[in-house]
Tab-separated table of C-alpha atoms in Angstrom:
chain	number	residue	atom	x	y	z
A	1	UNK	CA	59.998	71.515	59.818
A	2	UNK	CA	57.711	74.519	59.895
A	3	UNK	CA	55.336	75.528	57.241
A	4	UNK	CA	52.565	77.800	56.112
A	5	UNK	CA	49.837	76.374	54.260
A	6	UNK	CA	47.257	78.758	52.423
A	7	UNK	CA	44.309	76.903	51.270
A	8	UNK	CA	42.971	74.689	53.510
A	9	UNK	CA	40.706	72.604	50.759
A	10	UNK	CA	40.304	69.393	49.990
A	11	UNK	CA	43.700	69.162	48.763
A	12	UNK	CA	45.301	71.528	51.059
A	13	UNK	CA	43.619	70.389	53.997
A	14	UNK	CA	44.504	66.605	53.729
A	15	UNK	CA	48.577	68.035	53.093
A	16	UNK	CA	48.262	69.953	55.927
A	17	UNK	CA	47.290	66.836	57.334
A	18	UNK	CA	49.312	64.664	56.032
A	19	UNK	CA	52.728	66.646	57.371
A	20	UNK	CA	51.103	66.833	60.922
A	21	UNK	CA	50.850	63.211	61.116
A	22	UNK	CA	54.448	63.161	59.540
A	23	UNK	CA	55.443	65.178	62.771
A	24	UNK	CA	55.596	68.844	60.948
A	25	UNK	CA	54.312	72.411	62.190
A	26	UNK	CA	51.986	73.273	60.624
A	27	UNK	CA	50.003	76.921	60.109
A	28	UNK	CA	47.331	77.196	57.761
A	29	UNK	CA	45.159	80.052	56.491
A	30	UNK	CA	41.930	79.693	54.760
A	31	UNK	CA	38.737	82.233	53.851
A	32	UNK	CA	37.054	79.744	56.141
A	33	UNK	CA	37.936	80.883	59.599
A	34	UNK	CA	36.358	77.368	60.616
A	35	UNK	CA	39.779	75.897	59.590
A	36	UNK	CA	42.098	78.768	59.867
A	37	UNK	CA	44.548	78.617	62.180
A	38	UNK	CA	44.876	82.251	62.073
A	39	UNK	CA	42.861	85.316	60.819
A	40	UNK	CA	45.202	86.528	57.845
A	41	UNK	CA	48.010	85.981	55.515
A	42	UNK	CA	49.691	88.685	58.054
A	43	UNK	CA	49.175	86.506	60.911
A	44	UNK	CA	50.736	83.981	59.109
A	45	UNK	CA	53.709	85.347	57.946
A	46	UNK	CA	54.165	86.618	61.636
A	47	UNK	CA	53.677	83.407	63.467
A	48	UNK	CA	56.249	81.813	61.625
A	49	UNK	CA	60.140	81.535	61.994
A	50	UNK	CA	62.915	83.011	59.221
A	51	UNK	CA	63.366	81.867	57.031
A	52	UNK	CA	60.039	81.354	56.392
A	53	UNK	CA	58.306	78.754	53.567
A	54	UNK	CA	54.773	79.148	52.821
A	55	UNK	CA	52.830	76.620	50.175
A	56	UNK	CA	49.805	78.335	48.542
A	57	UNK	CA	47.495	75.624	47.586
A	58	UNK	CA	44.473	78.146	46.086
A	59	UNK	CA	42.693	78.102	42.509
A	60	UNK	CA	44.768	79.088	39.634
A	61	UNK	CA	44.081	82.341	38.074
A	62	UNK	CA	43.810	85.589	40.318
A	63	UNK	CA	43.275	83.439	43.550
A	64	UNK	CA	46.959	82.514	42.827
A	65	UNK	CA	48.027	85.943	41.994
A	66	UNK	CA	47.111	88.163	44.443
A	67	UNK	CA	48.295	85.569	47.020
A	68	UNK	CA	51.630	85.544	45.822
A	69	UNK	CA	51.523	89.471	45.165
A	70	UNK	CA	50.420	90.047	48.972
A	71	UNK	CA	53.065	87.118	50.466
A	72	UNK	CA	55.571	89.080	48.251
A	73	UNK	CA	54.797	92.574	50.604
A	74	UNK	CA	54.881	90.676	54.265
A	75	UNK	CA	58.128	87.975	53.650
A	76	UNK	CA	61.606	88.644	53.589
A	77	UNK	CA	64.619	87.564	51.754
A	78	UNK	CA	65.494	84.128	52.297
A	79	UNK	CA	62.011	83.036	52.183
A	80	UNK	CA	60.604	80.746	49.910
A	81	UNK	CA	56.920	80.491	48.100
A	82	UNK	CA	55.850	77.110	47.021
A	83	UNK	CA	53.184	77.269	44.389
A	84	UNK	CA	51.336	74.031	44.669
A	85	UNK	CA	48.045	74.791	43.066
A	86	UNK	CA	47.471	73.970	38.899
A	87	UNK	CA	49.016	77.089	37.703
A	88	UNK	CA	49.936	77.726	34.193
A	89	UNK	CA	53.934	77.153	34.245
A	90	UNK	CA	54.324	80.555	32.528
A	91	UNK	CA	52.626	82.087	35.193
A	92	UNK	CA	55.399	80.584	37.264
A	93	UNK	CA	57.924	82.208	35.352
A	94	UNK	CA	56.718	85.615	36.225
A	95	UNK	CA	56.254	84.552	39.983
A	96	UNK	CA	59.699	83.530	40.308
A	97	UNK	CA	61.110	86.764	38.646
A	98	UNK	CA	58.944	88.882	40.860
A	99	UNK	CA	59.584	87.239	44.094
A	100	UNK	CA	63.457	86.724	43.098
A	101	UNK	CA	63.771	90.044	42.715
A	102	UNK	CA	62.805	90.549	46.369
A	103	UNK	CA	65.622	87.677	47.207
A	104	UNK	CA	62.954	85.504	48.244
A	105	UNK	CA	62.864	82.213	46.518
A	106	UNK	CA	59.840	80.346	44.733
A	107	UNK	CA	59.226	77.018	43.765
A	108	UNK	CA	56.313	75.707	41.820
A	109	UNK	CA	54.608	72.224	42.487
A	110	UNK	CA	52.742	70.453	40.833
A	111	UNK	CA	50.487	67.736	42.740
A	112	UNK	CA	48.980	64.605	41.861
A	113	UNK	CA	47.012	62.137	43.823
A	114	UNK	CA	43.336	63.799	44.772
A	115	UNK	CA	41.239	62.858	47.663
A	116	UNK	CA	43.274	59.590	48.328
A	117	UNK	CA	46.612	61.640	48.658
A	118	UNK	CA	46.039	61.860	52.592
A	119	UNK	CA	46.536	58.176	52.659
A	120	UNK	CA	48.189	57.246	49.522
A	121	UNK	CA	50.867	60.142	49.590
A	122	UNK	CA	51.175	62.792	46.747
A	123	UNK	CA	53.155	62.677	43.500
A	124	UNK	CA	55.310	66.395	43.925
A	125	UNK	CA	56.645	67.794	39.925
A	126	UNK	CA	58.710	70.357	41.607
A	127	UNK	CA	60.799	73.237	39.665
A	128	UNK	CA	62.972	76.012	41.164
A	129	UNK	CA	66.519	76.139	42.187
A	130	UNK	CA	68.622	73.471	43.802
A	131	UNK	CA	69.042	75.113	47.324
A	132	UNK	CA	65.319	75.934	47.540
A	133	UNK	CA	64.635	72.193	46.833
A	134	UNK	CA	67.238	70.561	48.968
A	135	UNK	CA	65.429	72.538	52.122
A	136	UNK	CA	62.283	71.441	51.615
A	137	UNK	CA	62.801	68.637	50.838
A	138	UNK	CA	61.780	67.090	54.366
A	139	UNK	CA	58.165	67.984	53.014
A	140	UNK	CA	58.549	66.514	50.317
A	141	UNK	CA	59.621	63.245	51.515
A	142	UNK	CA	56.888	63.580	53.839
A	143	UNK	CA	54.337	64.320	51.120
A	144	UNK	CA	55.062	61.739	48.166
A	145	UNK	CA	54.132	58.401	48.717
A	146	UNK	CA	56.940	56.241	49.798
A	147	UNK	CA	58.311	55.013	46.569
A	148	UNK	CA	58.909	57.124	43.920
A	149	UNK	CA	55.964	60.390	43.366
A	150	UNK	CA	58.692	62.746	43.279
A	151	UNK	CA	60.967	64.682	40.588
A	152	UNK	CA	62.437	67.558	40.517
A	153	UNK	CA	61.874	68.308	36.737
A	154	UNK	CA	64.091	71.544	36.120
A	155	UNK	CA	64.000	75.455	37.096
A	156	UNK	CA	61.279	77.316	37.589
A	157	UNK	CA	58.100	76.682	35.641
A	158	UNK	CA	59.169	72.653	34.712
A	159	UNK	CA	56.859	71.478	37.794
A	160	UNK	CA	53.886	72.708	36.338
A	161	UNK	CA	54.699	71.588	32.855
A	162	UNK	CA	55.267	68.077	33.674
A	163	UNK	CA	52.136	68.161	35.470
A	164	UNK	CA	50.559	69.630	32.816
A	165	UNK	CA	51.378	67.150	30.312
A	166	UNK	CA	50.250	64.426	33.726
A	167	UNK	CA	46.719	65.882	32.766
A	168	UNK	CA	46.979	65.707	29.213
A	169	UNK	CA	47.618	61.895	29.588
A	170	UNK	CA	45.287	61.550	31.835
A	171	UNK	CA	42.447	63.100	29.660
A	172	UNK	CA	43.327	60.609	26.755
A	173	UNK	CA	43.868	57.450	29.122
A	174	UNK	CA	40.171	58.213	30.779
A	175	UNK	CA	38.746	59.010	27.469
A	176	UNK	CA	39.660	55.578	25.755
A	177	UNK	CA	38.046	53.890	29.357
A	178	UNK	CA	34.609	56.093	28.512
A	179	UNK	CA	34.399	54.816	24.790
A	180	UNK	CA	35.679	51.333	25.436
A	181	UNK	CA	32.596	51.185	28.569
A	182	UNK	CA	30.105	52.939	25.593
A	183	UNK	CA	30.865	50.651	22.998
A	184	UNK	CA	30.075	47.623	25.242
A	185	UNK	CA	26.741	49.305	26.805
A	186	UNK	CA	25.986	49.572	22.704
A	187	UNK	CA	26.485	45.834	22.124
A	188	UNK	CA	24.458	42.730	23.006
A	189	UNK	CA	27.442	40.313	22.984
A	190	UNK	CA	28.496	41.207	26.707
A	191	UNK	CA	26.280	40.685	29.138
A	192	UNK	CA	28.260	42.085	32.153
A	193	UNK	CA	30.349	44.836	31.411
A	194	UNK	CA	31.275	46.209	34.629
A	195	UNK	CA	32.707	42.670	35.159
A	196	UNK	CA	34.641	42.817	31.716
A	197	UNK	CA	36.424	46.056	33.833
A	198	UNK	CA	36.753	44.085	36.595
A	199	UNK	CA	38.463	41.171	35.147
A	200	UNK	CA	41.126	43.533	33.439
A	201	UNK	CA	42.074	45.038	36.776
A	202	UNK	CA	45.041	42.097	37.048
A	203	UNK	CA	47.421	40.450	34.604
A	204	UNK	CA	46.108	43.283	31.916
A	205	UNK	CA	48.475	46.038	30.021
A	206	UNK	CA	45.590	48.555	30.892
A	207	UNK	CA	45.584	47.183	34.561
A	208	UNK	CA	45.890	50.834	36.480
A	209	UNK	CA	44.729	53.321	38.778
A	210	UNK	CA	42.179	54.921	36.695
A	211	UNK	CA	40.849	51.403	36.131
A	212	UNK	CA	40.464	50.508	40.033
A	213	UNK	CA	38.421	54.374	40.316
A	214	UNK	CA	36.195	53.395	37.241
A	215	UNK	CA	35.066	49.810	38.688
A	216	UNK	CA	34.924	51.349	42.178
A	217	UNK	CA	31.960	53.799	40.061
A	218	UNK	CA	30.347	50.603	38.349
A	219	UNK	CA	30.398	49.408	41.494
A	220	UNK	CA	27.970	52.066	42.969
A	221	UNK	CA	26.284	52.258	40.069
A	222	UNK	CA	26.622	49.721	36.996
A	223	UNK	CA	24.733	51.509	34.207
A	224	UNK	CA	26.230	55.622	35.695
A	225	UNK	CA	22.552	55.899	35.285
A	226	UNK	CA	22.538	58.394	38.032
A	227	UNK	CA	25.312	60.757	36.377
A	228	UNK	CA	25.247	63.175	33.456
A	229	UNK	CA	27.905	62.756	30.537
A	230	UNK	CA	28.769	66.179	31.581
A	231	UNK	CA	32.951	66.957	31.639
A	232	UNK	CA	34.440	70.014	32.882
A	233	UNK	CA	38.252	70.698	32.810
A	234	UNK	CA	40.668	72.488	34.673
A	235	UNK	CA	42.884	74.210	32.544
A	236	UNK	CA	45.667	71.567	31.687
A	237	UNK	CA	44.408	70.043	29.264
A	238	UNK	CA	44.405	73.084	27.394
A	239	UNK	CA	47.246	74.277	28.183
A	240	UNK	CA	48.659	70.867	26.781
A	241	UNK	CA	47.397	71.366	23.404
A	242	UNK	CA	48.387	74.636	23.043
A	243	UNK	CA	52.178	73.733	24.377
A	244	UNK	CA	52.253	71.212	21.395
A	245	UNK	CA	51.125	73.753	18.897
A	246	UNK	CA	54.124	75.717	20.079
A	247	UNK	CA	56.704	73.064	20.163
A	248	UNK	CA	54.906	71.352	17.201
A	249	UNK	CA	54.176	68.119	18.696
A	250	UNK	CA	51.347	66.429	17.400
A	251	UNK	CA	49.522	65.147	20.077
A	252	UNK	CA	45.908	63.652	18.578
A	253	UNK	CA	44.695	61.989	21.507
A	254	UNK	CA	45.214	63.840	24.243
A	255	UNK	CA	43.516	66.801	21.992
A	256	UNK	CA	40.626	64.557	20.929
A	257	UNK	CA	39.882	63.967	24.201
A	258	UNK	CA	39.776	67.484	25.519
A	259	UNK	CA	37.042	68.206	22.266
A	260	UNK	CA	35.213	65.460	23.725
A	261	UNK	CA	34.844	67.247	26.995
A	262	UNK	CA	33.634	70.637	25.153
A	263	UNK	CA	31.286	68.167	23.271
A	264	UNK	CA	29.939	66.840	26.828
A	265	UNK	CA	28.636	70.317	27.974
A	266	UNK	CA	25.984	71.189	24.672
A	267	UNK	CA	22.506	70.173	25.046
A	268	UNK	CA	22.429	70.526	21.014
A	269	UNK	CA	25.542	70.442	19.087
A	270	UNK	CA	25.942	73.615	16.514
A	271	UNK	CA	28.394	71.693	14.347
A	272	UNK	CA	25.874	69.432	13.643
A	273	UNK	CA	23.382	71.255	12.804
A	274	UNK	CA	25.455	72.567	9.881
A	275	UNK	CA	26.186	68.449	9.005
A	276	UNK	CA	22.532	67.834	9.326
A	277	UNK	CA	21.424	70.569	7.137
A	278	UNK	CA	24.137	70.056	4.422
A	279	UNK	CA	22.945	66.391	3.919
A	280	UNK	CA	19.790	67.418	3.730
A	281	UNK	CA	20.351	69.871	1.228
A	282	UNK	CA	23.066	67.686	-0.944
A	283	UNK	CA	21.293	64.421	-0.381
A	284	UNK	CA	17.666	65.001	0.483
A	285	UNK	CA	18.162	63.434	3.643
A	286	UNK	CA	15.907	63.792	6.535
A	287	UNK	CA	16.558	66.162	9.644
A	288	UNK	CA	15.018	66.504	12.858
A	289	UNK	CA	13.171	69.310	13.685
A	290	UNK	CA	12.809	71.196	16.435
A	291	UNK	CA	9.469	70.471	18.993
A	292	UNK	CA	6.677	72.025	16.336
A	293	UNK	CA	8.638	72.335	13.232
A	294	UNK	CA	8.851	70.113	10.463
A	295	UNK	CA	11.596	68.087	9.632
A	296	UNK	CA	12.685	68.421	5.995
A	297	UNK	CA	12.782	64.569	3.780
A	298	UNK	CA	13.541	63.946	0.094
A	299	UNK	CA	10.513	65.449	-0.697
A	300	UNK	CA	10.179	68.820	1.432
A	301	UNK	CA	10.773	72.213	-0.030
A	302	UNK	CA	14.437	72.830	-0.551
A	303	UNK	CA	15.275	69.293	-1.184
A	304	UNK	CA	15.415	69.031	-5.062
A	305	UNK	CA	17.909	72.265	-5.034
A	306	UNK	CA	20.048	71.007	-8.163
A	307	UNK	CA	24.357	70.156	-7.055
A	308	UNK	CA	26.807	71.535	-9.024
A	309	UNK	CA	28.191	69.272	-11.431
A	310	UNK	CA	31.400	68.146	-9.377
A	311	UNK	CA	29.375	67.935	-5.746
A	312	UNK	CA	29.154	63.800	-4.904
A	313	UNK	CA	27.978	62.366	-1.753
Protein backbone atom coordinates (compact mmCIF):
# COMPACT_ATOMS: atom_id res chain seq x y z
CA UNK A 1 0.00 0.00 0.00
CA UNK A 2 1.03 3.60 -0.50
CA UNK A 3 1.42 6.15 2.16
CA UNK A 4 2.50 9.61 3.14
CA UNK A 5 4.29 10.03 6.23
CA UNK A 6 4.83 13.67 7.70
CA UNK A 7 7.26 13.65 10.45
CA UNK A 8 10.10 11.81 9.91
CA UNK A 9 11.27 11.66 13.87
CA UNK A 10 12.19 9.25 15.96
CA UNK A 11 8.86 7.82 15.93
CA UNK A 12 7.94 8.61 12.47
CA UNK A 13 11.07 7.69 11.03
CA UNK A 14 11.34 4.09 12.49
CA UNK A 15 7.24 3.66 11.04
CA UNK A 16 8.29 4.80 7.97
CA UNK A 17 10.70 2.21 8.38
CA UNK A 18 9.05 -0.27 9.67
CA UNK A 19 6.28 -0.39 6.56
CA UNK A 20 9.27 -0.33 4.04
CA UNK A 21 10.64 -3.40 5.43
CA UNK A 22 6.93 -4.68 5.55
CA UNK A 23 7.06 -4.13 1.65
CA UNK A 24 4.97 -0.61 1.65
CA UNK A 25 5.57 2.76 -0.41
CA UNK A 26 6.48 4.91 1.36
CA UNK A 27 6.79 9.06 1.00
CA UNK A 28 7.79 11.04 3.80
CA UNK A 29 8.13 14.77 4.46
CA UNK A 30 10.07 16.31 7.18
CA UNK A 31 11.52 20.14 8.02
CA UNK A 32 14.74 18.21 7.67
CA UNK A 33 15.33 17.99 3.98
CA UNK A 34 18.17 15.42 5.09
CA UNK A 35 15.29 12.86 5.38
CA UNK A 36 12.65 14.24 3.18
CA UNK A 37 11.78 12.48 0.44
CA UNK A 38 10.38 15.50 -1.06
CA UNK A 39 10.53 19.34 -0.55
CA UNK A 40 6.82 20.03 0.66
CA UNK A 41 3.54 18.85 1.89
CA UNK A 42 2.57 19.84 -1.94
CA UNK A 43 5.01 17.52 -3.29
CA UNK A 44 3.61 15.07 -1.28
CA UNK A 45 0.19 15.19 -1.87
CA UNK A 46 1.20 15.23 -5.67
CA UNK A 47 3.44 12.24 -5.75
CA UNK A 48 0.90 10.15 -4.43
CA UNK A 49 -2.05 8.08 -5.96
CA UNK A 50 -6.11 8.77 -5.17
CA UNK A 51 -7.19 8.09 -3.01
CA UNK A 52 -4.60 9.28 -1.12
CA UNK A 53 -3.75 8.47 2.93
CA UNK A 54 -1.30 10.56 4.62
CA UNK A 55 -0.22 9.86 8.55
CA UNK A 56 0.99 13.07 10.28
CA UNK A 57 3.25 11.99 12.99
CA UNK A 58 4.27 15.86 14.27
CA UNK A 59 4.04 17.45 17.93
CA UNK A 60 0.66 18.05 19.25
CA UNK A 61 -0.49 21.53 19.48
CA UNK A 62 -0.15 23.94 16.35
CA UNK A 63 2.48 21.56 14.68
CA UNK A 64 -0.64 19.29 14.40
CA UNK A 65 -2.94 21.97 13.34
CA UNK A 66 -1.67 23.72 10.68
CA UNK A 67 -0.64 20.35 9.15
CA UNK A 68 -3.96 19.12 9.02
CA UNK A 69 -5.35 22.72 8.02
CA UNK A 70 -2.79 22.82 4.94
CA UNK A 71 -3.39 18.76 3.96
CA UNK A 72 -7.10 19.85 4.17
CA UNK A 73 -6.37 22.67 1.02
CA UNK A 74 -4.13 20.13 -1.33
CA UNK A 75 -6.30 16.50 -0.83
CA UNK A 76 -9.40 15.54 -2.25
CA UNK A 77 -12.45 13.69 -1.30
CA UNK A 78 -11.89 10.20 -0.66
CA UNK A 79 -8.74 10.84 1.08
CA UNK A 80 -7.99 10.02 4.42
CA UNK A 81 -5.74 11.86 7.33
CA UNK A 82 -4.37 9.67 9.98
CA UNK A 83 -3.47 11.61 13.06
CA UNK A 84 -0.85 9.58 14.78
CA UNK A 85 0.87 12.08 16.96
CA UNK A 86 -0.41 12.60 21.02
CA UNK A 87 -3.18 14.88 20.23
CA UNK A 88 -5.81 15.84 22.62
CA UNK A 89 -8.92 13.55 21.43
CA UNK A 90 -11.07 16.72 21.37
CA UNK A 91 -8.85 18.17 19.08
CA UNK A 92 -9.70 15.15 16.98
CA UNK A 93 -13.19 15.88 17.07
CA UNK A 94 -12.78 19.16 15.36
CA UNK A 95 -10.28 17.57 12.77
CA UNK A 96 -12.67 15.07 11.72
CA UNK A 97 -15.59 17.62 11.33
CA UNK A 98 -13.37 19.90 9.34
CA UNK A 99 -11.86 17.44 7.05
CA UNK A 100 -15.39 15.50 6.77
CA UNK A 101 -16.81 18.32 5.64
CA UNK A 102 -14.42 18.33 2.67
CA UNK A 103 -15.49 14.40 2.16
CA UNK A 104 -12.14 13.47 3.09
CA UNK A 105 -11.92 11.07 5.91
CA UNK A 106 -9.72 11.22 9.23
CA UNK A 107 -8.69 8.85 11.61
CA UNK A 108 -6.83 9.47 14.79
CA UNK A 109 -4.06 7.06 16.23
CA UNK A 110 -2.79 6.75 19.00
CA UNK A 111 0.80 4.97 19.26
CA UNK A 112 2.55 3.14 21.80
CA UNK A 113 5.85 1.43 21.82
CA UNK A 114 8.84 4.28 21.61
CA UNK A 115 12.24 3.73 20.27
CA UNK A 116 11.85 -0.16 20.33
CA UNK A 117 8.64 0.05 18.07
CA UNK A 118 10.93 -0.43 14.85
CA UNK A 119 11.65 -3.85 16.12
CA UNK A 120 9.06 -4.65 18.58
CA UNK A 121 6.02 -3.36 16.43
CA UNK A 122 3.61 -0.55 17.65
CA UNK A 123 0.46 -0.77 19.76
CA UNK A 124 -2.22 1.38 17.14
CA UNK A 125 -5.66 2.93 19.50
CA UNK A 126 -7.32 3.83 16.32
CA UNK A 127 -10.83 5.84 16.08
CA UNK A 128 -12.73 6.91 12.93
CA UNK A 129 -15.21 5.20 10.79
CA UNK A 130 -15.38 1.58 9.78
CA UNK A 131 -14.52 1.99 5.99
CA UNK A 132 -11.59 4.31 6.76
CA UNK A 133 -10.25 1.55 9.11
CA UNK A 134 -10.90 -1.52 7.07
CA UNK A 135 -8.48 0.26 4.22
CA UNK A 136 -5.80 0.83 6.18
CA UNK A 137 -5.76 -1.64 7.80
CA UNK A 138 -2.77 -3.34 5.80
CA UNK A 139 -0.70 -0.64 7.82
CA UNK A 140 -1.87 -1.45 10.57
CA UNK A 141 -1.21 -5.04 10.52
CA UNK A 142 2.06 -4.07 9.36
CA UNK A 143 2.65 -1.66 12.24
CA UNK A 144 1.40 -3.52 15.54
CA UNK A 145 3.42 -6.12 16.75
CA UNK A 146 2.26 -9.49 15.74
CA UNK A 147 -0.05 -10.41 18.50
CA UNK A 148 -2.44 -8.23 19.68
CA UNK A 149 -1.25 -3.97 19.83
CA UNK A 150 -4.24 -3.13 18.01
CA UNK A 151 -7.98 -1.84 18.72
CA UNK A 152 -10.09 0.00 17.10
CA UNK A 153 -11.66 1.78 20.19
CA UNK A 154 -14.74 3.73 18.63
CA UNK A 155 -15.36 6.93 16.24
CA UNK A 156 -13.43 9.63 16.01
CA UNK A 157 -11.55 10.96 19.01
CA UNK A 158 -11.68 7.22 21.07
CA UNK A 159 -7.95 6.51 19.73
CA UNK A 160 -6.56 9.24 21.49
CA UNK A 161 -8.56 8.72 24.61
CA UNK A 162 -7.60 5.25 25.15
CA UNK A 163 -4.18 6.30 24.67
CA UNK A 164 -4.58 8.89 26.87
CA UNK A 165 -5.72 6.97 29.71
CA UNK A 166 -2.35 4.32 28.32
CA UNK A 167 -0.32 7.38 29.76
CA UNK A 168 -2.19 7.94 32.74
CA UNK A 169 -1.40 4.27 33.76
CA UNK A 170 1.70 4.49 32.80
CA UNK A 171 2.55 7.60 34.99
CA UNK A 172 1.17 5.74 38.15
CA UNK A 173 2.79 2.21 37.25
CA UNK A 174 6.41 4.14 36.81
CA UNK A 175 5.77 6.23 39.78
CA UNK A 176 5.21 3.26 42.31
CA UNK A 177 8.77 1.68 40.51
CA UNK A 178 10.55 5.32 41.51
CA UNK A 179 9.32 5.18 45.25
CA UNK A 180 9.61 1.44 45.68
CA UNK A 181 13.70 1.96 44.15
CA UNK A 182 13.81 5.28 46.81
CA UNK A 183 12.62 3.57 49.68
CA UNK A 184 15.24 0.78 49.28
CA UNK A 185 18.25 3.36 48.43
CA UNK A 186 16.83 4.89 52.05
CA UNK A 187 17.25 1.57 53.89
CA UNK A 188 20.27 -0.41 55.10
CA UNK A 189 18.51 -3.83 55.07
CA UNK A 190 19.16 -4.40 51.20
CA UNK A 191 22.31 -4.43 50.12
CA UNK A 192 21.70 -4.80 46.31
CA UNK A 193 18.80 -3.19 45.10
CA UNK A 194 19.17 -3.16 41.50
CA UNK A 195 19.29 -6.98 42.00
CA UNK A 196 16.00 -6.92 44.19
CA UNK A 197 14.58 -5.41 40.46
CA UNK A 198 16.22 -7.90 38.81
CA UNK A 199 14.98 -10.85 40.63
CA UNK A 200 11.26 -9.59 40.20
CA UNK A 201 11.63 -9.50 36.44
CA UNK A 202 10.18 -13.42 36.38
CA UNK A 203 7.53 -15.34 38.30
CA UNK A 204 6.49 -11.68 39.88
CA UNK A 205 2.81 -9.91 39.54
CA UNK A 206 4.86 -6.65 38.78
CA UNK A 207 7.03 -8.69 36.23
CA UNK A 208 6.61 -6.12 33.02
CA UNK A 209 7.93 -3.99 30.46
CA UNK A 210 8.57 -0.99 32.45
CA UNK A 211 10.44 -3.30 34.82
CA UNK A 212 12.89 -4.81 32.01
CA UNK A 213 13.57 -0.63 30.91
CA UNK A 214 14.22 0.24 34.67
CA UNK A 215 16.91 -2.69 35.30
CA UNK A 216 18.25 -2.12 31.77
CA UNK A 217 18.95 1.82 33.58
CA UNK A 218 20.42 0.18 36.89
CA UNK A 219 22.23 -1.61 34.69
CA UNK A 220 24.16 1.42 33.20
CA UNK A 221 24.10 3.02 36.16
CA UNK A 222 23.11 1.39 39.67
CA UNK A 223 22.80 4.43 41.96
CA UNK A 224 21.05 6.97 38.51
CA UNK A 225 23.81 8.95 40.01
CA UNK A 226 24.40 10.47 36.68
CA UNK A 227 20.61 11.66 36.16
CA UNK A 228 18.55 14.46 37.67
CA UNK A 229 15.08 13.59 39.40
CA UNK A 230 13.85 15.92 36.82
CA UNK A 231 10.19 14.71 35.02
CA UNK A 232 8.65 16.40 32.21
CA UNK A 233 5.26 15.30 30.68
CA UNK A 234 3.63 15.34 27.54
CA UNK A 235 0.27 16.33 27.88
CA UNK A 236 -1.66 13.01 28.72
CA UNK A 237 -1.33 12.82 31.82
CA UNK A 238 -3.12 15.88 32.17
CA UNK A 239 -5.45 15.46 30.04
CA UNK A 240 -6.27 12.21 32.12
CA UNK A 241 -7.00 14.00 35.21
CA UNK A 242 -8.96 16.47 33.85
CA UNK A 243 -11.18 13.68 31.78
CA UNK A 244 -11.92 12.17 35.30
CA UNK A 245 -12.94 15.45 36.77
CA UNK A 246 -15.44 15.53 33.94
CA UNK A 247 -16.74 12.07 34.06
CA UNK A 248 -16.17 12.08 37.88
CA UNK A 249 -13.89 9.27 38.18
CA UNK A 250 -11.67 9.37 40.94
CA UNK A 251 -8.50 8.45 39.82
CA UNK A 252 -5.79 9.12 42.95
CA UNK A 253 -2.89 7.54 41.56
CA UNK A 254 -2.56 8.27 38.32
CA UNK A 255 -3.11 12.12 39.60
CA UNK A 256 -0.57 11.71 42.41
CA UNK A 257 1.79 10.77 40.14
CA UNK A 258 1.47 13.55 37.63
CA UNK A 259 1.95 16.15 41.03
CA UNK A 260 4.98 14.26 41.54
CA UNK A 261 6.32 15.20 38.18
CA UNK A 262 5.43 19.10 38.77
CA UNK A 263 7.20 18.45 42.18
CA UNK A 264 10.41 17.08 40.17
CA UNK A 265 11.00 20.39 38.24
CA UNK A 266 11.35 23.10 41.59
CA UNK A 267 14.70 23.69 42.89
CA UNK A 268 12.73 24.97 46.18
CA UNK A 269 9.26 23.96 46.77
CA UNK A 270 6.76 27.12 47.52
CA UNK A 271 4.26 24.87 49.29
CA UNK A 272 6.68 24.21 51.68
CA UNK A 273 7.79 27.09 52.50
CA UNK A 274 4.29 27.98 53.73
CA UNK A 275 4.49 24.30 55.89
CA UNK A 276 7.84 25.33 57.13
CA UNK A 277 6.90 28.70 58.25
CA UNK A 278 3.51 27.68 59.82
CA UNK A 279 5.34 25.16 62.15
CA UNK A 280 7.55 27.50 62.98
CA UNK A 281 5.16 29.95 63.90
CA UNK A 282 2.53 27.36 65.69
CA UNK A 283 5.23 25.20 67.16
CA UNK A 284 8.47 27.12 67.44
CA UNK A 285 10.04 24.80 65.23
CA UNK A 286 13.18 25.44 63.42
CA UNK A 287 13.43 26.47 59.60
CA UNK A 288 16.14 26.71 57.27
CA UNK A 289 17.23 29.76 56.07
CA UNK A 290 18.28 30.91 53.10
CA UNK A 291 22.48 31.18 52.38
CA UNK A 292 23.05 34.39 54.96
CA UNK A 293 19.86 34.50 56.78
CA UNK A 294 19.01 33.13 59.95
CA UNK A 295 16.95 30.35 60.54
CA UNK A 296 14.21 31.01 63.10
CA UNK A 297 14.21 28.15 66.51
CA UNK A 298 12.00 28.14 69.62
CA UNK A 299 13.68 30.97 70.72
CA UNK A 300 13.97 33.53 67.66
CA UNK A 301 11.77 36.54 67.32
CA UNK A 302 8.31 35.56 66.24
CA UNK A 303 8.37 32.28 67.93
CA UNK A 304 6.47 32.90 71.27
CA UNK A 305 3.47 34.57 69.07
CA UNK A 306 0.57 33.26 71.49
CA UNK A 307 -2.20 30.35 69.42
CA UNK A 308 -5.58 30.90 69.68
CA UNK A 309 -7.20 28.89 72.16
CA UNK A 310 -8.53 26.01 69.77
CA UNK A 311 -5.06 25.88 67.48
CA UNK A 312 -3.24 22.21 68.53
CA UNK A 313 -0.34 20.76 66.85
Amino acid sequence: MQIGMVGLGKMGGNMAERLRRGGHEVVGYDRDPGVSDVASLKDLVERLEAPRAVWVMVPAGDPTHATIRELGNLLSAGDIVIDGGNSHYVDDQRHGAELGGRGIGFVDCGVSGGVWGLQNGYALMVGGEKGDIERLMPIFETLKPEQDGFVHAGAVGAGHFAKMVHNGIEYGMMQAFAEGWELLEASDVVTDVPGAFKSWRNGTVIRSWLLDLLVRALDEDPALAELRGYAQDSGEGRWTVQAAVDHAVPLPVITAALYARFASRQDDSPAMKVVAALRNQFGGHAVSAKEGQVGKGADAPGADVEPPAEATG
